[in-house]
XYZ file of C-alpha atoms in Angstrom:
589
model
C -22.192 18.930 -55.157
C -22.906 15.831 -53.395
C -26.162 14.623 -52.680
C -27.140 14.305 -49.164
C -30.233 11.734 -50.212
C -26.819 9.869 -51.461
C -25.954 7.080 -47.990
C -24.890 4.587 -50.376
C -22.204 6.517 -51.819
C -20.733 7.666 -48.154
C -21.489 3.704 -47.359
C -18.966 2.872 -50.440
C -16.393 5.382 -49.450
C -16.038 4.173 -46.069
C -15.464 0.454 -47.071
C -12.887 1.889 -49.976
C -10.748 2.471 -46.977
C -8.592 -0.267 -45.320
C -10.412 -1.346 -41.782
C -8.527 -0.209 -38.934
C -8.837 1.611 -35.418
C -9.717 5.066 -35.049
C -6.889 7.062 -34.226
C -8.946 10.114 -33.026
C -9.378 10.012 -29.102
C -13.058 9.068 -28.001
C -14.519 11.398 -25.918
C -17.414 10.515 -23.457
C -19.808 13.699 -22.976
C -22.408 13.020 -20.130
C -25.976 13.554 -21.325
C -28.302 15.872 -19.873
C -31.389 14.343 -18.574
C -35.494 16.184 -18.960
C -38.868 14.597 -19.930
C -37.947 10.992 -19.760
C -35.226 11.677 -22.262
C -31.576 11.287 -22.250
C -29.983 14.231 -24.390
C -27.543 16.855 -25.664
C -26.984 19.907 -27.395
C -25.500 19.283 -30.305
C -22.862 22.031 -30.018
C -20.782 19.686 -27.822
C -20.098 16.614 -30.075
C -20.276 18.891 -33.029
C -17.393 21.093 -31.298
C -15.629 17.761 -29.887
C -15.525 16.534 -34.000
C -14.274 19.644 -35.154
C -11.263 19.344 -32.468
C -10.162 16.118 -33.679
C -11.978 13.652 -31.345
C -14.696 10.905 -31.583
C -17.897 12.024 -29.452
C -19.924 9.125 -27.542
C -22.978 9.413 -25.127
C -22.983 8.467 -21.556
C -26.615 8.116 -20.196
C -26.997 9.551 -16.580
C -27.095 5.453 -15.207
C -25.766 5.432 -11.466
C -24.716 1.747 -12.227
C -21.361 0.628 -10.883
C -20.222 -1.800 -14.094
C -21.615 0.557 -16.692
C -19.387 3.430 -15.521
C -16.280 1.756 -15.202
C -17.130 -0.522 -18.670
C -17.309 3.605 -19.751
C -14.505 4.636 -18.694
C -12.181 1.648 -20.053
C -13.110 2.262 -23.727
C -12.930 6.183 -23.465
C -10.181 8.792 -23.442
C -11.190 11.598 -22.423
C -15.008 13.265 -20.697
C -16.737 16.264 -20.920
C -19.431 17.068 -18.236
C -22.062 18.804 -20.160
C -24.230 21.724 -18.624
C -27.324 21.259 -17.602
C -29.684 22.048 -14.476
C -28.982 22.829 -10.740
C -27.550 19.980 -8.484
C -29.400 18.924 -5.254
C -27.646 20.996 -2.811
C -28.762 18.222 0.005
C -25.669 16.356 -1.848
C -23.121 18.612 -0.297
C -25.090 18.623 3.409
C -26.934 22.070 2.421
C -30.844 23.228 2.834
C -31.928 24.686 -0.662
C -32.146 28.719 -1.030
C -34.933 30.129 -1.934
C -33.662 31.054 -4.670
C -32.493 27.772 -6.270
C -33.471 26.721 -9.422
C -34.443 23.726 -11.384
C -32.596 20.481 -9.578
C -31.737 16.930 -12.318
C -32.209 14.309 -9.808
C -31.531 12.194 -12.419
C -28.275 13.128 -13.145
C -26.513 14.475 -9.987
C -25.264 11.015 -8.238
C -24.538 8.988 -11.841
C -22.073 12.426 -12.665
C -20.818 12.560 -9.316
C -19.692 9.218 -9.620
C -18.343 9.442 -13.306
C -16.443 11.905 -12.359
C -14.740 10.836 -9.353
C -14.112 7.482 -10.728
C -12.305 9.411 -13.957
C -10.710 11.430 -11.722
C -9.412 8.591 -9.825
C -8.202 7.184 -13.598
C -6.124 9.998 -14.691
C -8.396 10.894 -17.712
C -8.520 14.490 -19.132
C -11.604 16.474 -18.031
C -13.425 19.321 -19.170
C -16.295 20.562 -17.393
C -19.138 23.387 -19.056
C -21.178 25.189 -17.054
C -23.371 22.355 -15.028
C -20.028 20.691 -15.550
C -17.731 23.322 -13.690
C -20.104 22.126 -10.447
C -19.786 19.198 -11.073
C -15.727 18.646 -10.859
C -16.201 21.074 -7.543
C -19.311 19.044 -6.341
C -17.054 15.616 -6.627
C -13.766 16.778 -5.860
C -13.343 18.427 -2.569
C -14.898 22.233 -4.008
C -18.374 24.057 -2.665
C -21.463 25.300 -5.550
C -22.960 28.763 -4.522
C -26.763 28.091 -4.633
C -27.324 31.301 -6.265
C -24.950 34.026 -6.882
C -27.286 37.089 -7.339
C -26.300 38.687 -3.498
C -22.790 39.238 -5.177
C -23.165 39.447 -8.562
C -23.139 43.123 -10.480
C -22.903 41.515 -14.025
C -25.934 39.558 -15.638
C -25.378 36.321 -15.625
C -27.977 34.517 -17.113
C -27.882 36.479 -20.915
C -31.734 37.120 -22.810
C -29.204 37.390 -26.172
C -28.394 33.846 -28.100
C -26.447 31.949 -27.097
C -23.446 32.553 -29.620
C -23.555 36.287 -28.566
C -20.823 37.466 -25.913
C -22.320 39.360 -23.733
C -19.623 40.311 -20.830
C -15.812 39.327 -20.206
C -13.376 37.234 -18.312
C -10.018 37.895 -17.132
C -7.648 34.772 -17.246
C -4.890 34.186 -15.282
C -1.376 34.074 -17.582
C 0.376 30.897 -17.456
C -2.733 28.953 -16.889
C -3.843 25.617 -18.958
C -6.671 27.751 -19.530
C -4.492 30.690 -21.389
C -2.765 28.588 -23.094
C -5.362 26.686 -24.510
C -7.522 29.701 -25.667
C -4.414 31.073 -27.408
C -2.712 33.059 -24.949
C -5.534 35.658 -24.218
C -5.746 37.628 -20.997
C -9.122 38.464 -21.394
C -12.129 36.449 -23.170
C -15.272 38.110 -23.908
C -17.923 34.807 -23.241
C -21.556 33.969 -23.016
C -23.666 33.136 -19.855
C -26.431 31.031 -18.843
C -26.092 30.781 -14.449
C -27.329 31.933 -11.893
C -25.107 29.161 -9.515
C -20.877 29.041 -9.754
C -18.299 27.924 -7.934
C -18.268 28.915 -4.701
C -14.620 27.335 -3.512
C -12.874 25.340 -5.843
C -11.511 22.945 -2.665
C -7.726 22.150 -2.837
C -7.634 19.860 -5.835
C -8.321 23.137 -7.984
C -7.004 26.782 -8.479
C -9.333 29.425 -9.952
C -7.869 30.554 -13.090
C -10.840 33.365 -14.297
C -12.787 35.049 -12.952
C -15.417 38.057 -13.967
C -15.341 41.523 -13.384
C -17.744 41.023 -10.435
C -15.096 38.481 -9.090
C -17.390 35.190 -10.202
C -15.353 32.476 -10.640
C -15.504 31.412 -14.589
C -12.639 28.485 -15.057
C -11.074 26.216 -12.420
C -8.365 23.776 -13.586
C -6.055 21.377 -11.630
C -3.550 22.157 -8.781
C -2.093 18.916 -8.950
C -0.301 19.316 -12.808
C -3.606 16.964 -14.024
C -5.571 17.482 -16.974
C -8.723 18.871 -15.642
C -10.040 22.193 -16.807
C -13.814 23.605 -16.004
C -15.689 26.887 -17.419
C -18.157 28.248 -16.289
C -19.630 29.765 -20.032
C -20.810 27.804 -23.022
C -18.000 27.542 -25.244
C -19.644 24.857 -27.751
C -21.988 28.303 -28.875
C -19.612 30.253 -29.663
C -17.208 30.228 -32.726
C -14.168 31.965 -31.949
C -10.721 30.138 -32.136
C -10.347 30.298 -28.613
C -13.313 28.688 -27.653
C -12.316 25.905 -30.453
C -9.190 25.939 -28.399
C -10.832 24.594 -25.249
C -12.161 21.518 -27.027
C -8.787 20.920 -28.805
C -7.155 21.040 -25.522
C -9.122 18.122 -23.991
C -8.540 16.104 -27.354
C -5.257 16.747 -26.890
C -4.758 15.703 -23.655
C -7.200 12.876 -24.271
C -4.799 11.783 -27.015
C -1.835 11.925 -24.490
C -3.854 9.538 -22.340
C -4.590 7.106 -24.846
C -0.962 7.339 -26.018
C 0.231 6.207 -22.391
C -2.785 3.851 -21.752
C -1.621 2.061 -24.911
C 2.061 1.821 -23.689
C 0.883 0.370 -20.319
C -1.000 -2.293 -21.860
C 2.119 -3.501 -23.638
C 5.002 -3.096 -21.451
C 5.882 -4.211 -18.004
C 5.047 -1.154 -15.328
C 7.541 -1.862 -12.355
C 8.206 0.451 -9.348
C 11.038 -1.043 -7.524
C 10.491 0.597 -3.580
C 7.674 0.848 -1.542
C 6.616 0.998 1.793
C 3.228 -0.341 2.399
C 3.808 -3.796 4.899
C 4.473 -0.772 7.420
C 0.730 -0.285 7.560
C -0.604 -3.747 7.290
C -0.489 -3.905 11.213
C -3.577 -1.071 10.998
C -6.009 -3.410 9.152
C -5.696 -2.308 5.995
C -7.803 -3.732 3.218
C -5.411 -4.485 0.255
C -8.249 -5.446 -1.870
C -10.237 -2.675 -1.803
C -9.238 1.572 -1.971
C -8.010 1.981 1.232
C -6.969 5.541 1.875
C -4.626 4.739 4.379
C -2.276 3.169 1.808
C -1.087 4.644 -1.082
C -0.855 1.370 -2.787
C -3.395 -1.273 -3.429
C -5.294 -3.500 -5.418
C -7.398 -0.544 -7.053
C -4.793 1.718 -7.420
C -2.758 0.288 -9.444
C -5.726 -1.501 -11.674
C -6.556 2.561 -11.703
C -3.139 3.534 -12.455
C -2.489 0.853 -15.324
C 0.160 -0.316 -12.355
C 2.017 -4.204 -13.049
C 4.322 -4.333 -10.270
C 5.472 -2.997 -7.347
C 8.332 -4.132 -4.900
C 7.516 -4.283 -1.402
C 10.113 -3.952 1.109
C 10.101 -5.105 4.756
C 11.534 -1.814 6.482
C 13.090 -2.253 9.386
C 14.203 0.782 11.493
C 17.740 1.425 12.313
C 17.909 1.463 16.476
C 20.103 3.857 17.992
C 22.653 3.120 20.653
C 20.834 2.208 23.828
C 17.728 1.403 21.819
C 16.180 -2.008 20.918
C 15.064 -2.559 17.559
C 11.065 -3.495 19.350
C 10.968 -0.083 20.687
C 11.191 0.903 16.969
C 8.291 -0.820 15.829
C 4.880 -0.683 16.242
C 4.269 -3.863 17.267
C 5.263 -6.510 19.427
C 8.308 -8.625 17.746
C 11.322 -10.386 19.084
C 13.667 -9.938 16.216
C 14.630 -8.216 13.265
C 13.930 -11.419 11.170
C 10.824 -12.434 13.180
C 9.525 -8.918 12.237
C 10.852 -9.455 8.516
C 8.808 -13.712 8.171
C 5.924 -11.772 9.712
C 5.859 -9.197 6.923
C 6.395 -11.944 4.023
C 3.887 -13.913 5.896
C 1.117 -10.790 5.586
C 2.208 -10.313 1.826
C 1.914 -13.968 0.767
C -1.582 -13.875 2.412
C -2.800 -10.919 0.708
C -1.524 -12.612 -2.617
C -3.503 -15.283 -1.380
C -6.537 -14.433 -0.459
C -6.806 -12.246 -3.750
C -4.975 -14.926 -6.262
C -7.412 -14.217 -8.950
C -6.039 -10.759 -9.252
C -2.607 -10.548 -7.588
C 0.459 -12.873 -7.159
C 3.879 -13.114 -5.966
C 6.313 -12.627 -8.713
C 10.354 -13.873 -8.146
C 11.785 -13.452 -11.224
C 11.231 -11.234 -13.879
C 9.461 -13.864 -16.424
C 6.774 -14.286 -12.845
C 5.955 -10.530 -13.559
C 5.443 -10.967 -17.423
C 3.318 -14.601 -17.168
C 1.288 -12.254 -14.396
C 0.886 -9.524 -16.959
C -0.049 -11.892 -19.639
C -2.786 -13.921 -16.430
C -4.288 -10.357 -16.095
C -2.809 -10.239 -12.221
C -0.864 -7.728 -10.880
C 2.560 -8.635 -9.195
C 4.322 -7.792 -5.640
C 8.128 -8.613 -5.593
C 9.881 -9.245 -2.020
C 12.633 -7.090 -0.969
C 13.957 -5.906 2.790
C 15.513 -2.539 3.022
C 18.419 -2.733 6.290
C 20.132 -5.766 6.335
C 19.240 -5.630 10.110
C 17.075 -8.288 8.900
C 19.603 -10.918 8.638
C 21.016 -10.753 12.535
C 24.947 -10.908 11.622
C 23.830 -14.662 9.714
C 24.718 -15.469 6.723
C 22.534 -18.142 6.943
C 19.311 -15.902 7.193
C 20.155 -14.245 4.391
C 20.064 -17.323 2.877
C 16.486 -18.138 4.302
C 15.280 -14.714 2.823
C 16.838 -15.372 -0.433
C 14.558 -18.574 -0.440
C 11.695 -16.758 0.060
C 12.073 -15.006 -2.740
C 13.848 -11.369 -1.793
C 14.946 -9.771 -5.115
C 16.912 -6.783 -3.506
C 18.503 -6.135 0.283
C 19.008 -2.515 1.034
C 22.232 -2.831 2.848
C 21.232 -0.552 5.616
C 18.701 2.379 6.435
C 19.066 5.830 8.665
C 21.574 4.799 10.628
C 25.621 2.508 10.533
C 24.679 -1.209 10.874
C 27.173 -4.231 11.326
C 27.265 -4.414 7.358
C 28.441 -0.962 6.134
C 27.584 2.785 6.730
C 24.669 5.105 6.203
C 24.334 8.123 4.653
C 22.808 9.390 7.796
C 25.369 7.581 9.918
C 28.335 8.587 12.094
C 31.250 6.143 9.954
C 31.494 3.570 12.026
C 33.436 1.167 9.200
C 34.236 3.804 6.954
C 32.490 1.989 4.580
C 31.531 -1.461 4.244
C 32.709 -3.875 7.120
C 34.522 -7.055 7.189
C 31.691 -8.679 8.103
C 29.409 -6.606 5.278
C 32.342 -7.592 2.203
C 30.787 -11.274 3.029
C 27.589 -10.453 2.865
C 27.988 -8.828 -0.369
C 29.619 -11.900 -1.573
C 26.675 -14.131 -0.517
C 24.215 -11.970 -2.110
C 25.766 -12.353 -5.355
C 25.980 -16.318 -4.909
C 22.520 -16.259 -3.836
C 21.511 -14.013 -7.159
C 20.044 -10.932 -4.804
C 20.314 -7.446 -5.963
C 22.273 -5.699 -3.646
C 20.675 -1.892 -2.950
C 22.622 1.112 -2.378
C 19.966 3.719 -1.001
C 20.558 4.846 2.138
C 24.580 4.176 2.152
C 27.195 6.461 2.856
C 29.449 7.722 -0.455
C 32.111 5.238 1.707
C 29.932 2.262 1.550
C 28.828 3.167 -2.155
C 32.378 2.809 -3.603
C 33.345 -0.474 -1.518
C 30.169 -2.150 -2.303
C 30.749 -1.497 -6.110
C 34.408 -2.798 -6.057
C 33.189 -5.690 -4.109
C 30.111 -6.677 -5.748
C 30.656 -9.331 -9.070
C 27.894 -7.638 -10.104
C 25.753 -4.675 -11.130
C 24.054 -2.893 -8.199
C 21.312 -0.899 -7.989
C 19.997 2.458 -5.843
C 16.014 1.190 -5.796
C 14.920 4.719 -4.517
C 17.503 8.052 -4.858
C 17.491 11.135 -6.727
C 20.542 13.679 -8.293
C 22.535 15.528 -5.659
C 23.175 18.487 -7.783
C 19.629 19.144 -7.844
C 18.731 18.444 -3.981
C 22.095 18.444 -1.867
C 20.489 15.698 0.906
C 23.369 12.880 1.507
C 20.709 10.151 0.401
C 21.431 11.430 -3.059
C 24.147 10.157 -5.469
C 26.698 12.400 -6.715
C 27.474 12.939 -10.533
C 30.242 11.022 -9.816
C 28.494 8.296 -8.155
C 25.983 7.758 -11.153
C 28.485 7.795 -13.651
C 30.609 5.170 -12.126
C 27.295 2.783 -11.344
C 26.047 3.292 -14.617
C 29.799 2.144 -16.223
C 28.995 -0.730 -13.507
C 25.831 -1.613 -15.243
C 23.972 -0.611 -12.302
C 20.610 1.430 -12.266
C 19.356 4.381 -10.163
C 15.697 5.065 -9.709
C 14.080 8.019 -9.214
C 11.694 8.549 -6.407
C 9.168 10.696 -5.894
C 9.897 12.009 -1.686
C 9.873 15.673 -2.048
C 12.994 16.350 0.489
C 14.818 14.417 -2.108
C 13.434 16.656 -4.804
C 14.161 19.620 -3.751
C 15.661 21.147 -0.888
C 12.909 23.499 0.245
C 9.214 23.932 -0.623
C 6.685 21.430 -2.053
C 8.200 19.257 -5.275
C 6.224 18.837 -8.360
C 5.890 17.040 -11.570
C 8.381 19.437 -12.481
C 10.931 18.372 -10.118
C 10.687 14.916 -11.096
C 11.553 15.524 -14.346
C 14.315 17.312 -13.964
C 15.730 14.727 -11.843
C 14.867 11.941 -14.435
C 16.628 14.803 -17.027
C 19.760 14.890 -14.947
C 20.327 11.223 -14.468
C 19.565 10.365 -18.163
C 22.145 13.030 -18.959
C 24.536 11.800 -16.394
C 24.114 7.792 -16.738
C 21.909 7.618 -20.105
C 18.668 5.986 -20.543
C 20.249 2.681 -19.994
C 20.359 3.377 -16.245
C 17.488 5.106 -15.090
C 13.779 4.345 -13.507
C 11.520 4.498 -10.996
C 11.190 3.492 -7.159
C 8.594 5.963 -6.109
C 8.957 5.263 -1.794
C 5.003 5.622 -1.660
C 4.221 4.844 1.881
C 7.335 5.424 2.837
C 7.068 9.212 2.593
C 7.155 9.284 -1.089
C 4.610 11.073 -3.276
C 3.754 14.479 -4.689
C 0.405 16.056 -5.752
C -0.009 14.602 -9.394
C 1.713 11.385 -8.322
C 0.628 10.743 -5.084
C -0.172 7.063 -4.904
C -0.152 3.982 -7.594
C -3.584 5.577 -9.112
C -1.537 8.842 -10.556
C 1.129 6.871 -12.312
C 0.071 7.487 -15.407
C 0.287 11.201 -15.029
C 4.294 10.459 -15.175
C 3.872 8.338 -18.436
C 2.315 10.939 -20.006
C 4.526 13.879 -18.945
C 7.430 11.711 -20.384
C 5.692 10.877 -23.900
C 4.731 15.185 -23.470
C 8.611 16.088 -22.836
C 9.022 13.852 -26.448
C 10.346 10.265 -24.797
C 10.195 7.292 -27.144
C 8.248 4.180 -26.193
C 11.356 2.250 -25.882
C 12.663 5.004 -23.038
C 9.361 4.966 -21.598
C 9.872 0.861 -21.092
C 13.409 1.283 -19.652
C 12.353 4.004 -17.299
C 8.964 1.902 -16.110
C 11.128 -1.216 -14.911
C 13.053 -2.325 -18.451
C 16.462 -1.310 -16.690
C 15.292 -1.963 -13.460
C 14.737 -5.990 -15.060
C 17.374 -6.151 -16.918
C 19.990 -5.998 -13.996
C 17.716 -8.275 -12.095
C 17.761 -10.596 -14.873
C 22.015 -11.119 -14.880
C 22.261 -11.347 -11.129
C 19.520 -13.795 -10.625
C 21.567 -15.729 -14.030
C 24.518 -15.723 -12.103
C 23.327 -17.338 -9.049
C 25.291 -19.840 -7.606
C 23.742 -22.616 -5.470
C 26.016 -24.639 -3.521
């Protein structure tokens, strides 16, 4: 029997061992707060242990740098129970029947859990906890729940006794996490719940009285909250609960770990069309899906921003199709360029332009995110060769031959065949792009424009934002045909995330995405897929709805049993390696 008086022995056997990093996920568990004392019940990091994770701390401090320096070296967080928020918080008078409030801990959580939320990190919430993911995520607390309430709530037994039951909805993260059960018998210690779980949640149990008893995500994240005490009780399926957030907080560590060691690239989006409404790249601007601290949130390297320029109609002038005052197609393209290269600018400690593919790894390596240039219509070029030439000198690393609508260089998917195909005019441009070592992009053409563009281009081209047309029959998707015949090009079609091209009815999910990225891989192979998500162009759906929720996609793929290496092609590998041979094959005159 070993002797617990004994340290020096367990001191020995831990230094028999070679030194190296932890595999087990760490899990931060916020501390409850009462008599000048930070503290916790020991039944959550004992029943964190047991699941397979590492338990740490976090002290109720509402300090900016000690969060985030938290949430960097965790994995995963459990919001402890605990005593009645403020219900001034949420813009509410207290009942008379409220109990006990923490001042001390009800802005630091709120916080914590927003900013993890804003992270991607797994999140279970107990009891006080449950509140809490409502309280900072869009939901409403009930005060006190005794006007509705026919079961007791708040139990006299121990807390390891059951004392009434829960009915769980089937299908649930909750279900399957408890071991498929329909129906939990659980403890109670409440006399406040969940009044509306807000639309970043769905109710997945609920009591007999119709209390609601577990909330989890609506957006396919890992975020599950319970209203009972599961670290009292012993069963497997309260075990279950805590193995589910290890679980999940090993997923996250899994694709946090990939991030930091491959290039993250999405090659489309559409955020210059804002920066004429003062937005704030630097800071989290929620009128753009993309900046500065989304993608440091979303573990984010690169993105590609295009100019867009809108296809006028017949009769129409292209600056009746903008929102701003411009004389010309290329005037409106400088003045985009000119707006990114300040925003590099002005935040060059942080962000830079990248050209090539070794700028985006020496920005990686400088700790600075990277924006690449690219124009989607050739509109912007004016029938001149020799703008093209001026954008290819500014550093444009792909031209989306046209948009929603036939231009003077080829035809649209969305057009009326005005070439049937690409033009005479469009066969030199093609040319010049491949002298001039710019990708040439195939989203948005016509099926007629696809073919002549990959018979005329010396080489590989790329679709920088299109999904699988057997899966969503829209004409801005390629064909079966069409993929197979750009992947035997060398070419690579990314995947984006704007749910019309999803699905053809109905709001997309997670799902959707992956059976796209399925389809392709099975159609073209691994070789010839990615990512162009189209954010603020349309693009984004709940779970990956800006640059912060990227990581929810690495993690589905390392779920669905994706190697590392697949994971790197997808996230901008392929993307870079075409990039790489057409900008080798450049030829300056």
């Amino acid at each position: 029997m070993h002797n617990p008086f004994d340290w020096q022995s367990l001191l020995d056997g831990i230094y028999s061992k070679f030194p190296e990093a932890s595999p087990h996920p760490v899990i931060g568990i916020s501390a409850n707060y009462d008599d000048a004392s930070s503290k916790l019940a020991d039944g959550y990091y004992k029943s964190v242990l047991r699941a397979g994770g590492t338990p740490v701390i976090i002290p109720p401090l509402a300090d900016a740098d000690s969060i985030l320096n938290t949430l960097d070296r965790i994995d995963g967080l459990l919001l402890s129970g605990g005593a009645d928020f403020n219900p001034l918080l949420c813009g509410e008078e207290p009942c008379r029947l409220l109990g006990g409030i923490n001042s001390e801990r009800d802005v630091p959580e709120l916080l914590l859990t927003r900013l993890a939320y804003n992270r991607q990190l797994p999140i279970l919430g107990i009891c006080r906890g449950i509140q809490t993911l409502a309280m900072a995520l869009g939901g409403r607390v009930r005060q006190d729940i005794s006007d509705t309430a026919t079961v007791k709530h708040s139990q006299n037994a121990r807390r390891e006794e059951p004392t009434h039951s829960v009915t769980v909805d089937v299908g649930s993260q909750l279900f399957a996490a408890t071991g498929g059960h329909e129906r939990l018998f659980v403890n109670s210690f409440h006399h406040q719940a969940v009044g509306d779980a807000g639309s970043r949640f769905r109710v997945t149990a609920r009591s007999s009285d119709g209390i609601i008893e577990a909330i989890e995500s609506s957006e396919h994240k890992h975020i599950l909250g319970v209203q009972w005490h599961p670290e009292c009780l012993s069963d497997a399926a309260s075990l279950g609960i805590f193995r589910w957030l290890v679980e999940k907080a090993s997923l996250y560590r899994s694709a946090a770990a990939l991030h930091d060691r491959i290039v993250t690239l999405d090659s489309h989006c559409d955020t210059p069309m804002f920066f004429h409404r003062g937005v704030d790249f630097g800071h989290r601007d929620s009128q753009i899906l993309v900046d500065l601290h989304k993608m440091h949130d979303g573990r984010q390297d690169a993105t590609i921003m295009v100019c867009y320029l809108p296809q006028p109609k017949n009769g129409e002038t292209f600056s009746e199709k903008v929102e701003f005052s411009v004389g010309s197609p290329k005037e409106y393209a400088d003045l985009i360029f000119d707006k990114i290269e300040a925003i590099a600018a002005a935040h060059s400690s942080h962000l830079a332009i990248a050209r090539t593919p070794a700028d985006l790894a020496a920005n990686k390596s400088a700790g600075r995110k990277s924006i690449m240039l690219g124009i989607e219509n050739g509109l912007a070029i004016e029938d001149s060769l020799d703008n093209l030439r001026h954008f290819a000198q500014r550093g444009i690393v792909y031209m989306t031959l046209c948009h929603n609508g036939d231009n003077d260089i080829c035809d649209s998917a969305r057009g009326s065949s005005t070439h049937g195909g690409v033009s005479d005019y469009g066969r030199k441009v093609i040319a010049e792009m491949n002298r001039l070592g710019v990708m040439v992009d195939l989203s948005h053409a016509a099926e007629s424009s696809f073919y002549d563009a990959l018979r005329l281009s010396s080489q590989p081209i790329v679709c920088s934002h299109s999904n699988c047309r057997a899966l969503c029959d829209h004409p801005r998707n390629l064909t079966d045909d069409q993929m197979r015949v750009l992947a035997k090009s060398g070419g690579v079609m990314q995947i984006t995330l704007y749910n019309g091209f999803l699905v053809e009815s109905g709001q997309a999910t997670i799902d959707d995405v992956m059976r796209h990225f399925r389809h392709a891989i099975d159609i073209m192979g691994i070789d010839h897929v990615g990512i162009g998500t189209d954010f603020d162009g349309d693009g984004g759906i709940p779970g990956l709805a800006d640059s912060s929720e990227l990581p929810n996609l690495t993690m589905r793929l390392l779920a669905d049993g994706f190697s590392s290496d697949d994971i790197r092609k997808i996230w901008g590998g392929n993307f870079l390696r075409v990039m790489t041979q057409v900008q080798a094959n450049r030829h300056e005159q």
